PDB file of C-alpha atoms in Angstrom:
ATOM      1  CA  MET A1112      53.960  56.678   6.430  1.00 30.00           C
ATOM      2  CA  ARG A1113      52.233  55.284   9.467  1.00 33.00           C
ATOM      3  CA  ARG A1114      49.465  57.964   9.695  1.00 36.00           C
ATOM      4  CA  PHE A1115      49.162  57.142   5.842  1.00 35.00           C
ATOM      5  CA  VAL A1116      48.581  53.547   6.408  1.00 32.00           C
ATOM      6  CA  VAL A1117      46.458  53.872   9.257  1.00 36.00           C
ATOM      7  CA  LEU A1118      44.108  56.314   7.615  1.00 40.00           C
ATOM      8  CA  THR A1119      43.987  54.079   4.495  1.00 37.00           C
ATOM      9  CA  ALA A1120      43.234  51.119   6.678  1.00 37.00           C
ATOM     10  CA  LEU A1121      40.433  53.167   8.517  1.00 38.00           C
ATOM     11  CA  LEU A1122      38.972  54.413   5.421  1.00 39.00           C
ATOM     12  CA  ALA A1123      38.770  50.958   4.126  1.00 39.00           C
ATOM     13  CA  GLY A1124      37.141  49.778   7.442  1.00 39.00           C
ATOM     14  CA  LEU A1125      39.673  47.550   8.382  1.00 36.00           C
ATOM     15  CA  ALA A1126      40.990  49.302  11.661  1.00 38.00           C
ATOM     16  CA  PHE A1127      39.494  48.216  14.993  1.00 37.00           C
ATOM     17  CA  PRO A1128      39.699  50.332  18.043  1.00 39.00           C
ATOM     18  CA  ALA A1129      40.777  48.625  21.125  1.00 39.00           C
ATOM     19  CA  GLY A1130      38.051  46.514  22.979  1.00 39.00           C
ATOM     20  CA  SER A1131      35.824  46.359  19.534  1.00 41.00           C
ATOM     21  CA  ALA A1132      35.448  43.627  17.123  1.00 42.00           C
ATOM     22  CA  ALA A1133      34.406  46.226  14.277  1.00 56.00           C
ATOM     23  CA  ILE A1134      33.631  49.857  13.580  1.00 64.00           C
ATOM     24  CA  ILE A1135      29.638  49.850  13.169  1.00 78.00           C
ATOM     25  CA  GLY A1136      27.549  52.855  13.144  1.00 80.00           C
ATOM     26  CA  GLY A1137      28.664  56.180  13.527  1.00 87.00           C
ATOM     27  CA  SER A1138      26.574  59.320  12.434  1.00 91.00           C
ATOM     28  CA  VAL A1139      25.807  60.840   8.816  1.00 93.00           C
ATOM     29  CA  SER A1140      28.591  62.949   7.773  1.00 94.00           C
ATOM     30  CA  PRO A1141      27.740  66.564   6.690  1.00 94.00           C
ATOM     31  CA  PRO A1142      27.465  66.940   2.891  1.00 91.00           C
ATOM     32  CA  GLY A1143      30.709  68.191   1.619  1.00 92.00           C
ATOM     33  CA  ALA A1144      32.971  67.394   4.747  1.00 94.00           C
ATOM     34  CA  TRP A1145      34.892  64.608   2.812  1.00 95.00           C
ATOM     35  CA  PRO A1146      35.145  65.765  -0.748  1.00 95.00           C
ATOM     36  CA  TRP A1147      37.750  63.086  -1.340  1.00 96.00           C
ATOM     37  CA  ALA A1148      36.050  60.202  -0.122  1.00 96.00           C
ATOM     38  CA  GLY A1149      35.319  57.661  -2.674  1.00 96.00           C
ATOM     39  CA  PHE A1150      32.718  54.809  -2.714  1.00 96.00           C
ATOM     40  CA  VAL A1151      33.981  51.820  -4.559  1.00 95.00           C
ATOM     41  CA  ASP A1152      31.316  49.336  -6.048  1.00 92.00           C
ATOM     42  CA  VAL A1153      33.128  46.112  -6.872  1.00 92.00           C
ATOM     43  CA  LYS A1154      31.748  43.678  -9.160  1.00 89.00           C
ATOM     44  CA  PHE A1155      33.639  40.420 -10.447  1.00 87.00           C
ATOM     45  CA  SER A1156      32.690  36.609 -11.664  1.00 83.00           C
ATOM     46  CA  ASP A1157      34.518  33.730 -10.764  1.00 76.00           C
ATOM     47  CA  PRO A1158      33.843  30.195 -11.987  1.00 75.00           C
ATOM     48  CA  ARG A1159      34.300  29.023  -8.531  1.00 70.00           C
ATOM     49  CA  LEU A1160      32.152  31.510  -6.906  1.00 68.00           C
ATOM     50  CA  GLY A1161      29.853  32.880  -9.315  1.00 73.00           C
ATOM     51  CA  ALA A1162      28.923  36.509  -9.750  1.00 74.00           C
ATOM     52  CA  PHE A1163      29.986  38.992  -6.616  1.00 75.00           C
ATOM     53  CA  LEU A1164      29.053  42.575  -5.931  1.00 80.00           C
ATOM     54  CA  GLY A1165      30.576  44.354  -3.035  1.00 85.00           C
ATOM     55  CA  SER A1166      31.632  47.573  -1.843  1.00 89.00           C
ATOM     56  CA  CYS A1167      34.555  49.505  -0.202  1.00 91.00           C
ATOM     57  CA  THR A1168      35.824  52.931   0.692  1.00 94.00           C
ATOM     58  CA  GLY A1169      38.552  54.593  -0.795  1.00 95.00           C
ATOM     59  CA  SER A1170      40.298  58.144  -0.757  1.00 96.00           C
ATOM     60  CA  LEU A1171      41.046  60.281  -3.721  1.00 97.00           C
ATOM     61  CA  ILE A1172      45.011  60.705  -3.621  1.00 95.00           C
ATOM     62  CA  GLY A1173      45.438  62.402  -6.862  1.00 95.00           C
ATOM     63  CA  ASP A1174      43.370  63.594  -9.864  1.00 95.00           C
ATOM     64  CA  ARG A1175      43.078  60.194 -11.214  1.00 97.00           C
ATOM     65  CA  TRP A1176      43.724  57.968  -8.376  1.00 97.00           C
ATOM     66  CA  VAL A1177      41.867  56.409  -5.325  1.00 97.00           C
ATOM     67  CA  LEU A1178      43.586  54.240  -2.623  1.00 95.00           C
ATOM     68  CA  THR A1179      41.409  51.515  -1.328  1.00 94.00           C
ATOM     69  CA  ALA A1180      41.742  48.075   0.355  1.00 90.00           C
ATOM     70  CA  GLN A1181      43.666  45.325  -1.676  1.00 89.00           C
ATOM     71  CA  HIS A1182      41.309  42.795  -0.410  1.00 86.00           C
ATOM     72  CA  CYS A1183      38.398  44.611  -2.160  1.00 88.00           C
ATOM     73  CA  VAL A1184      40.172  43.876  -5.741  1.00 90.00           C
ATOM     74  CA  MET A1185      42.427  40.733  -5.022  1.00 85.00           C
ATOM     75  CA  ASP A1186      41.774  37.116  -4.540  1.00 79.00           C
ATOM     76  CA  TYR A1187      44.279  36.149  -1.677  1.00 72.00           C
ATOM     77  CA  GLU A1188      43.891  32.361  -2.537  1.00 75.00           C
ATOM     78  CA  SER A1189      45.476  32.958  -6.058  1.00 77.00           C
ATOM     79  CA  GLY A1190      47.315  36.179  -5.363  1.00 77.00           C
ATOM     80  CA  GLN A1191      45.795  37.557  -8.384  1.00 83.00           C
ATOM     81  CA  LEU A1192      43.366  40.479  -9.063  1.00 86.00           C
ATOM     82  CA  LEU A1193      39.541  39.175  -8.842  1.00 85.00           C
ATOM     83  CA  PRO A1194      38.528  37.789 -12.427  1.00 83.00           C
ATOM     84  CA  ASN A1195      36.424  39.748 -14.592  1.00 87.00           C
ATOM     85  CA  LEU A1196      36.991  42.995 -12.303  1.00 90.00           C
ATOM     86  CA  GLU A1197      34.684  46.031 -12.912  1.00 93.00           C
ATOM     87  CA  LEU A1198      34.753  48.807 -10.624  1.00 95.00           C
ATOM     88  CA  ARG A1199      32.370  51.907 -10.440  1.00 95.00           C
ATOM     89  CA  LEU A1200      33.565  54.658  -8.098  1.00 96.00           C
ATOM     90  CA  VAL A1201      31.553  57.382  -6.713  1.00 96.00           C
ATOM     91  CA  ILE A1202      33.719  60.791  -5.579  1.00 97.00           C
ATOM     92  CA  GLY A1203      32.471  64.019  -4.002  1.00 95.00           C
ATOM     93  CA  VAL A1204      29.264  62.851  -3.017  1.00 94.00           C
ATOM     94  CA  SER A1205      27.896  61.863   0.519  1.00 94.00           C
ATOM     95  CA  ASN A1206      24.788  59.974  -0.534  1.00 94.00           C
ATOM     96  CA  VAL A1207      25.631  57.394  -3.129  1.00 94.00           C
ATOM     97  CA  LYS A1208      22.186  55.982  -3.935  1.00 93.00           C
ATOM     98  CA  ASP A1209      21.393  57.960  -6.968  1.00 94.00           C
ATOM     99  CA  PRO A1210      24.667  59.922  -7.609  1.00 95.00           C
ATOM    100  CA  PRO A1211      24.897  62.402 -10.457  1.00 96.00           C
ATOM    101  CA  PRO A1212      26.662  61.236 -13.551  1.00 96.00           C
ATOM    102  CA  GLY A1213      29.544  63.716 -13.231  1.00 96.00           C
ATOM    103  CA  ASN A1214      30.645  62.001  -9.876  1.00 96.00           C
ATOM    104  CA  VAL A1215      30.562  58.381 -11.047  1.00 97.00           C
ATOM    105  CA  TYR A1216      33.828  56.898 -12.584  1.00 97.00           C
ATOM    106  CA  PHE A1217      34.910  53.340 -14.027  1.00 97.00           C
ATOM    107  CA  ALA A1218      37.663  51.112 -13.985  1.00 95.00           C
ATOM    108  CA  ASP A1219      38.739  47.563 -14.597  1.00 93.00           C
ATOM    109  CA  ALA A1220      41.794  45.099 -13.726  1.00 91.00           C
ATOM    110  CA  SER A1221      43.948  46.953 -16.029  1.00 93.00           C
ATOM    111  CA  ASP A1222      43.728  50.122 -13.868  1.00 95.00           C
ATOM    112  CA  VAL A1223      44.250  48.363 -10.711  1.00 94.00           C
ATOM    113  CA  VAL A1224      47.930  48.580  -8.960  1.00 92.00           C
ATOM    114  CA  SER A1225      47.853  46.151  -6.269  1.00 84.00           C
ATOM    115  CA  LEU A1226      50.719  47.362  -3.775  1.00 79.00           C
ATOM    116  CA  PRO A1227      53.158  45.067  -2.118  1.00 74.00           C
ATOM    117  CA  SER A1228      51.449  43.053   0.522  1.00 62.00           C
ATOM    118  CA  ASP A1229      51.414  40.283   3.213  1.00 62.00           C
ATOM    119  CA  PRO A1230      48.205  38.620   3.409  1.00 56.00           C
ATOM    120  CA  SER A1231      48.804  38.132   7.145  1.00 58.00           C
ATOM    121  CA  SER A1232      48.763  41.673   8.009  1.00 57.00           C
ATOM    122  CA  LEU A1233      46.059  44.209   6.912  1.00 54.00           C
ATOM    123  CA  GLY A1234      48.473  46.836   7.462  1.00 60.00           C
ATOM    124  CA  SER A1235      49.649  46.517   3.689  1.00 73.00           C
ATOM    125  CA  ASP A1236      46.282  45.830   2.511  1.00 83.00           C
ATOM    126  CA  MET A1237      46.311  48.734  -0.316  1.00 89.00           C
ATOM    127  CA  ALA A1238      45.649  49.163  -3.921  1.00 93.00           C
ATOM    128  CA  ALA A1239      45.256  52.042  -6.154  1.00 95.00           C
ATOM    129  CA  VAL A1240      42.723  52.599  -8.745  1.00 96.00           C
ATOM    130  CA  ARG A1241      42.994  54.848 -11.797  1.00 97.00           C
ATOM    131  CA  LEU A1242      39.997  56.750 -12.650  1.00 97.00           C
ATOM    132  CA  ASP A1243      38.562  56.934 -16.095  1.00 97.00           C
ATOM    133  CA  ARG A1244      39.065  60.747 -16.211  1.00 97.00           C
ATOM    134  CA  PRO A1245      40.284  63.067 -13.746  1.00 97.00           C
ATOM    135  CA  ALA A1246      38.113  64.082 -10.737  1.00 96.00           C
ATOM    136  CA  PRO A1247      37.880  67.850 -10.020  1.00 95.00           C
ATOM    137  CA  GLU A1248      37.588  67.084  -5.856  1.00 94.00           C
ATOM    138  CA  LYS A1249      40.756  68.022  -4.003  1.00 93.00           C
ATOM    139  CA  ALA A1250      42.877  64.879  -2.900  1.00 94.00           C
ATOM    140  CA  ILE A1251      42.958  63.902   0.642  1.00 91.00           C
ATOM    141  CA  PRO A1252      45.498  65.998   2.437  1.00 85.00           C
ATOM    142  CA  ILE A1253      48.348  63.341   3.778  1.00 79.00           C
ATOM    143  CA  PRO A1254      50.944  64.762   6.380  1.00 72.00           C
ATOM    144  CA  GLY A1255      54.422  64.742   5.206  1.00 70.00           C
ATOM    145  CA  SER A1256      57.016  63.448   7.976  1.00 59.00           C
ATOM    146  CA  GLY A1257      58.479  65.209  11.139  1.00 62.00           C
ATOM    147  CA  GLN A1258      56.970  66.019  14.495  1.00 61.00           C
ATOM    148  CA  ASP A1259      53.758  67.225  13.523  1.00 67.00           C
ATOM    149  CA  ALA A1260      53.021  63.980  11.474  1.00 70.00           C
ATOM    150  CA  ALA A1261      54.337  61.871  14.183  1.00 70.00           C
ATOM    151  CA  ALA A1262      52.300  63.625  16.895  1.00 69.00           C
ATOM    152  CA  ALA A1263      49.135  63.219  14.636  1.00 72.00           C
ATOM    153  CA  SER A1264      49.678  59.690  14.330  1.00 75.00           C
ATOM    154  CA  SER A1265      50.234  58.853  18.098  1.00 83.00           C
ATOM    155  CA  PRO A1266      48.358  56.120  20.056  1.00 87.00           C
ATOM    156  CA  GLY A1267      45.589  57.714  21.714  1.00 87.00           C
ATOM    157  CA  THR A1268      45.070  60.480  19.051  1.00 87.00           C
ATOM    158  CA  THR A1269      41.568  61.048  18.165  1.00 89.00           C
ATOM    159  CA  SER A1270      40.927  60.460  14.211  1.00 88.00           C
ATOM    160  CA  THR A1271      37.703  60.479  12.296  1.00 89.00           C
ATOM    161  CA  VAL A1272      36.867  57.312  10.544  1.00 89.00           C
ATOM    162  CA  ILE A1273      34.441  57.381   7.508  1.00 93.00           C
ATOM    163  CA  GLY A1274      32.752  55.099   5.154  1.00 92.00           C
ATOM    164  CA  TRP A1275      29.816  53.625   3.827  1.00 91.00           C
ATOM    165  CA  GLY A1276      29.595  50.778   6.237  1.00 82.00           C
ATOM    166  CA  VAL A1277      26.971  49.070   7.947  1.00 80.00           C
ATOM    167  CA  MET A1278      25.038  50.722  10.909  1.00 79.00           C
ATOM    168  CA  ASP A1279      24.428  48.049  12.960  1.00 79.00           C
ATOM    169  CA  GLU A1280      25.532  44.305  13.234  1.00 81.00           C
ATOM    170  CA  ASN A1281      22.240  42.798  12.030  1.00 82.00           C
ATOM    171  CA  ALA A1282      21.910  45.407   9.147  1.00 80.00           C
ATOM    172  CA  PRO A1283      21.204  43.624   5.483  1.00 81.00           C
ATOM    173  CA  GLY A1284      23.071  46.051   3.679  1.00 81.00           C
ATOM    174  CA  ILE A1285      25.332  49.262   3.854  1.00 85.00           C
ATOM    175  CA  SER A1286      24.205  52.729   4.476  1.00 88.00           C
ATOM    176  CA  TYR A1287      23.863  55.037   1.162  1.00 92.00           C
ATOM    177  CA  ASP A1288      24.828  57.998   3.236  1.00 93.00           C
ATOM    178  CA  LEU A1289      28.647  58.660   4.130  1.00 95.00           C
ATOM    179  CA  ARG A1290      29.193  57.996   7.982  1.00 93.00           C
ATOM    180  CA  GLN A1291      31.630  59.208  10.290  1.00 93.00           C
ATOM    181  CA  VAL A1292      33.036  58.148  13.749  1.00 91.00           C
ATOM    182  CA  GLN A1293      35.915  59.326  16.011  1.00 91.00           C
ATOM    183  CA  VAL A1294      38.085  56.606  17.291  1.00 89.00           C
ATOM    184  CA  PRO A1295      41.354  56.807  19.498  1.00 89.00           C
ATOM    185  CA  LEU A1296      44.471  55.666  17.236  1.00 87.00           C
ATOM    186  CA  VAL A1297      45.982  52.136  18.443  1.00 86.00           C
ATOM    187  CA  ALA A1298      49.554  51.200  18.302  1.00 83.00           C
ATOM    188  CA  ASP A1299      50.774  49.280  15.299  1.00 71.00           C
ATOM    189  CA  SER A1300      51.824  46.045  17.564  1.00 63.00           C
TER     190      SER A1300
END
């Protein structure tokens, strides 16, 4: 289970390698290397905050389900899903600037399952989003239990982190290209 949570947090851009404040940069991923990667465009409007646009990374975990960060769809102050939530998801494409229409999916608040959470811990920062139709791409392979899974999630094991994040600390926006970087896994504590 730890690898699943760590992997999800990494994909959502929440994990920080030892000695670093954030994961920034990396290199452009080869096209097709991560077919289960999902770009999640988030749009909502709130009387307090006005209109908001943002984005997160997610993982296709079933033909109609994407796992993403709960903070992308949840207002932690109220404990509710973001008001007037609209999601546009792009799956199976490395560059999301002008994705083919067949790779674009839609969802709203009724399609979001917010998983149990403790806002003081980003380790439980997960939400599942149901796509408006099945995706043909294969879901992310998630290891089971046992020695192989434990060894793959041991602190110090090198893991690849992917996402459409910022390329440097002063970047005005995110990369349109899916990026990747290798980092060592760190202990939960």
